């Protein structure tokens, strides 16, 4: 069994270790979501947690079950035990990962990349505490109560709101910026890699102390008193942050109780409520689409006030608010005696020397500052950057401006024609793991089609010597269901940011339309990218990514002005799509070109732009041209370009599904 990096050896994990410990003390809190950039020890500390948790029984440690993002539904839920069906004719249920995680930890790395059908299964199990399987002739219900821990990199896309709400607590982590701390991280990691057993032995004492403290907190949590005054504070905080529903109140109260037990207190204090709110509310506050979770701590302090007596300022010992003796050397509230012990643990580094640890004893993962608002997401509709123009006048080729988007609306659905075989999503038709059953095929990977399996085996029963009435099956008889559902696509935006688009009213309308299409892409689990063109060049403003909010930020910051290198924009889009075809061949692309069709930069710009459009059409790229031409006198260049692209031509005003439906109803009437 590979060695596990000690939980207590991670350098300064901040709120991450605290949230994991609290949800282990009180599993009813509902688990932890850890958000952070890559390389911040998210997986390391989660795997180390199981080793310090008290065992369920003398010979039964807490299980850590990992759910891979590519797992199949039958592997997660469980299904027929195929070997026993084929060898003995017995229909026996084989438990899946959710059942195996019962009374343990279910860990999902990159949880934001989990397929939608697995998210639905996970939501059901988390809500009910059990798994019910009704398939392939099996009807089984099993307990599945577990601590759900997920890690994710926000750059790769956000989490579905329904699943996000199922996590009791959420924390943000980032790599430390202090050079001394980074040196300590590297030193410890290299020491562990050189001598895992020796490194773990150096932290054995601190690991045992953590286990003992968690055990004591688990035993005490049921007797911690949550008074009416503190419960009222919980309700006031949740109301102040305008959270949806009452789950936030319940989770905050449970977290406050667990935090009090962790610190040896028998009564919940304001500090417990403050910590609980900081962990339980950031992802539940009402915010604009794609705003990063965050909490305004100034508002939190204002709501909570400070009604409790100040601790004794003297340095000569005394008792804390829980009545626990403090020594003269122990600092005031916030210090952790276990962490202090860990900080003094020496260990052998990779060169054999002894190093004294002077920090808190944890690896990477310092908590990132919480965002006090969601304005960095690019979806705010606040004031724009200063503009060099006024009114609706276009800019000269030397001027630029930046306009803000308006309020996004429900966009029309644009799809790729035909039937694909890509990742499950909600946009275009495809053969996927979920959806309606449309046939079957030979194989063992996927949901068993029992009827077709029996039908394939039936003609061979005589030659197989069937005499006892039992069906004789062989592997070659197995058939799995072929299902047709919806796939996600790569939606690449190619946006004209030239001077002809720079009139404030027009650019605001364009950005609002793109923003609405981005929201639609988020809901349909698409990958998105952004190419812009202006002046004399085209730029890949955002390489294809699952982070739709990153595309929104790039869009909000997008300046406009200069000439129109339309051909360069289309050629850059073609280059990006060709690279993505090699990287992700199953994901079909949808190109959305946003322009008024004018081409003014370079030699013979009109001919070159039409040649570039014909190149995309010849490659079979499904595309939509959002025509931004406005005014009483229109040249119709967008429609001509759409014809060369083989694209659907959509005026920018008809991207709004509601407006289009209203126009159709009016025309019919």
mmCIF file with all atom_site columns, N, CA, C and O in Angstrom, residues 156 427 488-493 518 521-522 524-529 543-548 580 583-584 587-590:
data_model
loop_
_atom_site.group_PDB
_atom_site.id
_atom_site.type_symbol
_atom_site.label_atom_id
_atom_site.label_alt_id
_atom_site.label_comp_id
_atom_site.label_asym_id
_atom_site.label_entity_id
_atom_site.label_seq_id
_atom_site.pdbx_PDB_ins_code
_atom_site.Cartn_x
_atom_site.Cartn_y
_atom_site.Cartn_z
_atom_site.occupancy
_atom_site.B_iso_or_equiv
_atom_site.pdbx_formal_charge
_atom_site.auth_seq_id
_atom_site.auth_comp_id
_atom_site.auth_asym_id
_atom_site.auth_atom_id
_atom_site.pdbx_PDB_model_num
ATOM 1   N N  . UNK A 1 156 ? -11.557 25.194 -14.769 1.00 0.00 ? 156 UNK A N  1
ATOM 2   C CA . UNK A 1 156 ? -12.075 24.149 -15.651 1.00 0.00 ? 156 UNK A CA 1
ATOM 3   C C  . UNK A 1 156 ? -13.593 24.102 -15.666 1.00 0.00 ? 156 UNK A C  1
ATOM 4   O O  . UNK A 1 156 ? -14.182 23.168 -16.201 1.00 0.00 ? 156 UNK A O  1
ATOM 5   N N  . UNK A 1 427 ? -26.949 19.771 -25.434 1.00 0.00 ? 427 UNK A N  1
ATOM 6   C CA . UNK A 1 427 ? -27.111 20.599 -26.633 1.00 0.00 ? 427 UNK A CA 1
ATOM 7   C C  . UNK A 1 427 ? -27.541 19.773 -27.845 1.00 0.00 ? 427 UNK A C  1
ATOM 8   O O  . UNK A 1 427 ? -28.696 19.768 -28.231 1.00 0.00 ? 427 UNK A O  1
ATOM 9   N N  . UNK A 1 488 ? -22.562 17.522 -25.102 1.00 0.00 ? 488 UNK A N  1
ATOM 10  C CA . UNK A 1 488 ? -22.032 18.875 -25.000 1.00 0.00 ? 488 UNK A CA 1
ATOM 11  C C  . UNK A 1 488 ? -21.132 19.131 -26.201 1.00 0.00 ? 488 UNK A C  1
ATOM 12  O O  . UNK A 1 488 ? -20.614 18.203 -26.815 1.00 0.00 ? 488 UNK A O  1
ATOM 13  N N  . UNK A 1 489 ? -20.961 20.383 -26.529 1.00 0.00 ? 489 UNK A N  1
ATOM 14  C CA . UNK A 1 489 ? -20.173 20.755 -27.704 1.00 0.00 ? 489 UNK A CA 1
ATOM 15  C C  . UNK A 1 489 ? -19.106 21.769 -27.331 1.00 0.00 ? 489 UNK A C  1
ATOM 16  O O  . UNK A 1 489 ? -19.102 22.298 -26.219 1.00 0.00 ? 489 UNK A O  1
ATOM 17  N N  . UNK A 1 490 ? -18.216 22.011 -28.267 1.00 0.00 ? 490 UNK A N  1
ATOM 18  C CA . UNK A 1 490 ? -17.283 23.126 -28.153 1.00 0.00 ? 490 UNK A CA 1
ATOM 19  C C  . UNK A 1 490 ? -17.923 24.319 -28.856 1.00 0.00 ? 490 UNK A C  1
ATOM 20  O O  . UNK A 1 490 ? -18.143 24.290 -30.067 1.00 0.00 ? 490 UNK A O  1
ATOM 21  N N  . UNK A 1 491 ? -18.246 25.356 -28.112 1.00 0.00 ? 491 UNK A N  1
ATOM 22  C CA . UNK A 1 491 ? -18.819 26.577 -28.686 1.00 0.00 ? 491 UNK A CA 1
ATOM 23  C C  . UNK A 1 491 ? -17.709 27.617 -28.754 1.00 0.00 ? 491 UNK A C  1
ATOM 24  O O  . UNK A 1 491 ? -17.247 28.113 -27.721 1.00 0.00 ? 491 UNK A O  1
ATOM 25  N N  . UNK A 1 492 ? -17.245 27.888 -29.970 1.00 0.00 ? 492 UNK A N  1
ATOM 26  C CA . UNK A 1 492 ? -16.170 28.864 -30.165 1.00 0.00 ? 492 UNK A CA 1
ATOM 27  C C  . UNK A 1 492 ? -16.765 30.170 -30.690 1.00 0.00 ? 492 UNK A C  1
ATOM 28  O O  . UNK A 1 492 ? -17.374 30.196 -31.760 1.00 0.00 ? 492 UNK A O  1
ATOM 29  N N  . UNK A 1 493 ? -16.585 31.245 -29.934 1.00 0.00 ? 493 UNK A N  1
ATOM 30  C CA . UNK A 1 493 ? -17.063 32.567 -30.337 1.00 0.00 ? 493 UNK A CA 1
ATOM 31  C C  . UNK A 1 493 ? -15.948 33.284 -31.086 1.00 0.00 ? 493 UNK A C  1
ATOM 32  O O  . UNK A 1 493 ? -14.807 33.356 -30.613 1.00 0.00 ? 493 UNK A O  1
ATOM 33  N N  . UNK A 1 518 ? -23.361 32.529 -23.588 1.00 0.00 ? 518 UNK A N  1
ATOM 34  C CA . UNK A 1 518 ? -22.454 31.899 -22.634 1.00 0.00 ? 518 UNK A CA 1
ATOM 35  C C  . UNK A 1 518 ? -23.225 31.244 -21.491 1.00 0.00 ? 518 UNK A C  1
ATOM 36  O O  . UNK A 1 518 ? -22.889 30.151 -21.040 1.00 0.00 ? 518 UNK A O  1
ATOM 37  N N  . UNK A 1 521 ? -24.496 28.109 -22.762 1.00 0.00 ? 521 UNK A N  1
ATOM 38  C CA . UNK A 1 521 ? -23.420 27.113 -22.851 1.00 0.00 ? 521 UNK A CA 1
ATOM 39  C C  . UNK A 1 521 ? -23.111 26.523 -21.483 1.00 0.00 ? 521 UNK A C  1
ATOM 40  O O  . UNK A 1 521 ? -22.823 25.329 -21.354 1.00 0.00 ? 521 UNK A O  1
ATOM 41  N N  . UNK A 1 522 ? -23.168 27.338 -20.445 1.00 0.00 ? 522 UNK A N  1
ATOM 42  C CA . UNK A 1 522 ? -22.933 26.834 -19.083 1.00 0.00 ? 522 UNK A CA 1
ATOM 43  C C  . UNK A 1 522 ? -24.006 25.820 -18.692 1.00 0.00 ? 522 UNK A C  1
ATOM 44  O O  . UNK A 1 522 ? -23.715 24.746 -18.158 1.00 0.00 ? 522 UNK A O  1
ATOM 45  N N  . UNK A 1 524 ? -25.733 23.993 -20.579 1.00 0.00 ? 524 UNK A N  1
ATOM 46  C CA . UNK A 1 524 ? -25.688 22.796 -21.425 1.00 0.00 ? 524 UNK A CA 1
ATOM 47  C C  . UNK A 1 524 ? -24.348 22.078 -21.329 1.00 0.00 ? 524 UNK A C  1
ATOM 48  O O  . UNK A 1 524 ? -24.081 21.163 -22.105 1.00 0.00 ? 524 UNK A O  1
ATOM 49  N N  . UNK A 1 525 ? -23.499 22.493 -20.383 1.00 0.00 ? 525 UNK A N  1
ATOM 50  C CA . UNK A 1 525 ? -22.236 21.817 -20.059 1.00 0.00 ? 525 UNK A CA 1
ATOM 51  C C  . UNK A 1 525 ? -21.253 21.828 -21.222 1.00 0.00 ? 525 UNK A C  1
ATOM 52  O O  . UNK A 1 525 ? -20.508 20.874 -21.459 1.00 0.00 ? 525 UNK A O  1
ATOM 53  N N  . UNK A 1 526 ? -21.266 22.928 -21.985 1.00 0.00 ? 526 UNK A N  1
ATOM 54  C CA . UNK A 1 526 ? -20.388 23.028 -23.143 1.00 0.00 ? 526 UNK A CA 1
ATOM 55  C C  . UNK A 1 526 ? -18.994 23.513 -22.745 1.00 0.00 ? 526 UNK A C  1
ATOM 56  O O  . UNK A 1 526 ? -18.789 24.114 -21.692 1.00 0.00 ? 526 UNK A O  1
ATOM 57  N N  . UNK A 1 527 ? -18.056 23.264 -23.638 1.00 0.00 ? 527 UNK A N  1
ATOM 58  C CA . UNK A 1 527 ? -16.732 23.865 -23.573 1.00 0.00 ? 527 UNK A CA 1
ATOM 59  C C  . UNK A 1 527 ? -16.802 25.138 -24.414 1.00 0.00 ? 527 UNK A C  1
ATOM 60  O O  . UNK A 1 527 ? -17.481 25.158 -25.455 1.00 0.00 ? 527 UNK A O  1
ATOM 61  N N  . UNK A 1 528 ? -16.133 26.207 -24.007 1.00 0.00 ? 528 UNK A N  1
ATOM 62  C CA . UNK A 1 528 ? -16.222 27.467 -24.752 1.00 0.00 ? 528 UNK A CA 1
ATOM 63  C C  . UNK A 1 528 ? -14.831 28.025 -25.001 1.00 0.00 ? 528 UNK A C  1
ATOM 64  O O  . UNK A 1 528 ? -13.884 27.755 -24.264 1.00 0.00 ? 528 UNK A O  1
ATOM 65  N N  . UNK A 1 529 ? -14.727 28.812 -26.073 1.00 0.00 ? 529 UNK A N  1
ATOM 66  C CA . UNK A 1 529 ? -13.497 29.532 -26.386 1.00 0.00 ? 529 UNK A CA 1
ATOM 67  C C  . UNK A 1 529 ? -13.856 30.868 -26.989 1.00 0.00 ? 529 UNK A C  1
ATOM 68  O O  . UNK A 1 529 ? -14.999 31.081 -27.432 1.00 0.00 ? 529 UNK A O  1
ATOM 69  N N  . UNK A 1 543 ? -8.438  30.286 -24.673 1.00 0.00 ? 543 UNK A N  1
ATOM 70  C CA . UNK A 1 543 ? -8.398  28.933 -25.256 1.00 0.00 ? 543 UNK A CA 1
ATOM 71  C C  . UNK A 1 543 ? -9.599  28.130 -24.779 1.00 0.00 ? 543 UNK A C  1
ATOM 72  O O  . UNK A 1 543 ? -10.147 28.388 -23.704 1.00 0.00 ? 543 UNK A O  1
ATOM 73  N N  . UNK A 1 544 ? -10.054 27.164 -25.566 1.00 0.00 ? 544 UNK A N  1
ATOM 74  C CA . UNK A 1 544 ? -11.236 26.377 -25.175 1.00 0.00 ? 544 UNK A CA 1
ATOM 75  C C  . UNK A 1 544 ? -11.118 25.812 -23.766 1.00 0.00 ? 544 UNK A C  1
ATOM 76  O O  . UNK A 1 544 ? -10.110 25.209 -23.410 1.00 0.00 ? 544 UNK A O  1
ATOM 77  N N  . UNK A 1 545 ? -12.148 26.031 -22.976 1.00 0.00 ? 545 UNK A N  1
ATOM 78  C CA . UNK A 1 545 ? -12.137 25.660 -21.562 1.00 0.00 ? 545 UNK A CA 1
ATOM 79  C C  . UNK A 1 545 ? -13.562 25.394 -21.104 1.00 0.00 ? 545 UNK A C  1
ATOM 80  O O  . UNK A 1 545 ? -14.526 25.816 -21.747 1.00 0.00 ? 545 UNK A O  1
ATOM 81  N N  . UNK A 1 546 ? -13.701 24.712 -19.959 1.00 0.00 ? 546 UNK A N  1
ATOM 82  C CA . UNK A 1 546 ? -15.005 24.534 -19.338 1.00 0.00 ? 546 UNK A CA 1
ATOM 83  C C  . UNK A 1 546 ? -15.380 25.723 -18.463 1.00 0.00 ? 546 UNK A C  1
ATOM 84  O O  . UNK A 1 546 ? -16.489 25.783 -17.951 1.00 0.00 ? 546 UNK A O  1
ATOM 85  N N  . UNK A 1 547 ? -14.445 26.664 -18.267 1.00 0.00 ? 547 UNK A N  1
ATOM 86  C CA . UNK A 1 547 ? -14.698 27.802 -17.391 1.00 0.00 ? 547 UNK A CA 1
ATOM 87  C C  . UNK A 1 547 ? -15.433 28.890 -18.164 1.00 0.00 ? 547 UNK A C  1
ATOM 88  O O  . UNK A 1 547 ? -14.829 29.800 -18.735 1.00 0.00 ? 547 UNK A O  1
ATOM 89  N N  . UNK A 1 548 ? -16.749 28.801 -18.162 1.00 0.00 ? 548 UNK A N  1
ATOM 90  C CA . UNK A 1 548 ? -17.553 29.780 -18.891 1.00 0.00 ? 548 UNK A CA 1
ATOM 91  C C  . UNK A 1 548 ? -17.439 31.154 -18.248 1.00 0.00 ? 548 UNK A C  1
ATOM 92  O O  . UNK A 1 548 ? -17.488 32.182 -18.932 1.00 0.00 ? 548 UNK A O  1
ATOM 93  N N  . UNK A 1 580 ? -8.288  21.673 -31.633 1.00 0.00 ? 580 UNK A N  1
ATOM 94  C CA . UNK A 1 580 ? -9.220  21.018 -30.715 1.00 0.00 ? 580 UNK A CA 1
ATOM 95  C C  . UNK A 1 580 ? -9.732  19.701 -31.281 1.00 0.00 ? 580 UNK A C  1
ATOM 96  O O  . UNK A 1 580 ? -10.047 18.784 -30.534 1.00 0.00 ? 580 UNK A O  1
ATOM 97  N N  . UNK A 1 583 ? -7.131  17.322 -30.187 1.00 0.00 ? 583 UNK A N  1
ATOM 98  C CA . UNK A 1 583 ? -7.106  17.123 -28.731 1.00 0.00 ? 583 UNK A CA 1
ATOM 99  C C  . UNK A 1 583 ? -8.340  16.399 -28.224 1.00 0.00 ? 583 UNK A C  1
ATOM 100 O O  . UNK A 1 583 ? -8.269  15.575 -27.314 1.00 0.00 ? 583 UNK A O  1
ATOM 101 N N  . UNK A 1 584 ? -9.491  16.731 -28.775 1.00 0.00 ? 584 UNK A N  1
ATOM 102 C CA . UNK A 1 584 ? -10.758 16.199 -28.265 1.00 0.00 ? 584 UNK A CA 1
ATOM 103 C C  . UNK A 1 584 ? -11.636 15.816 -29.454 1.00 0.00 ? 584 UNK A C  1
ATOM 104 O O  . UNK A 1 584 ? -12.608 16.502 -29.769 1.00 0.00 ? 584 UNK A O  1
ATOM 105 N N  . UNK A 1 587 ? -15.667 15.665 -29.420 1.00 0.00 ? 587 UNK A N  1
ATOM 106 C CA . UNK A 1 587 ? -16.489 16.844 -29.125 1.00 0.00 ? 587 UNK A CA 1
ATOM 107 C C  . UNK A 1 587 ? -16.686 17.671 -30.398 1.00 0.00 ? 587 UNK A C  1
ATOM 108 O O  . UNK A 1 587 ? -15.755 18.271 -30.918 1.00 0.00 ? 587 UNK A O  1
ATOM 109 N N  . UNK A 1 588 ? -17.909 17.708 -30.880 1.00 0.00 ? 588 UNK A N  1
ATOM 110 C CA . UNK A 1 588 ? -18.183 18.427 -32.121 1.00 0.00 ? 588 UNK A CA 1
ATOM 111 C C  . UNK A 1 588 ? -18.251 19.930 -31.852 1.00 0.00 ? 588 UNK A C  1
ATOM 112 O O  . UNK A 1 588 ? -18.790 20.370 -30.843 1.00 0.00 ? 588 UNK A O  1
ATOM 113 N N  . UNK A 1 589 ? -17.723 20.748 -32.786 1.00 0.00 ? 589 UNK A N  1
ATOM 114 C CA . UNK A 1 589 ? -17.682 22.188 -32.558 1.00 0.00 ? 589 UNK A CA 1
ATOM 115 C C  . UNK A 1 589 ? -18.907 22.911 -33.126 1.00 0.00 ? 589 UNK A C  1
ATOM 116 O O  . UNK A 1 589 ? -19.549 22.450 -34.077 1.00 0.00 ? 589 UNK A O  1
ATOM 117 N N  . UNK A 1 590 ? -19.195 24.057 -32.536 1.00 0.00 ? 590 UNK A N  1
ATOM 118 C CA . UNK A 1 590 ? -20.191 24.992 -33.046 1.00 0.00 ? 590 UNK A CA 1
ATOM 119 C C  . UNK A 1 590 ? -19.530 26.362 -33.047 1.00 0.00 ? 590 UNK A C  1
ATOM 120 O O  . UNK A 1 590 ? -19.173 26.887 -31.995 1.00 0.00 ? 590 UNK A O  1
#
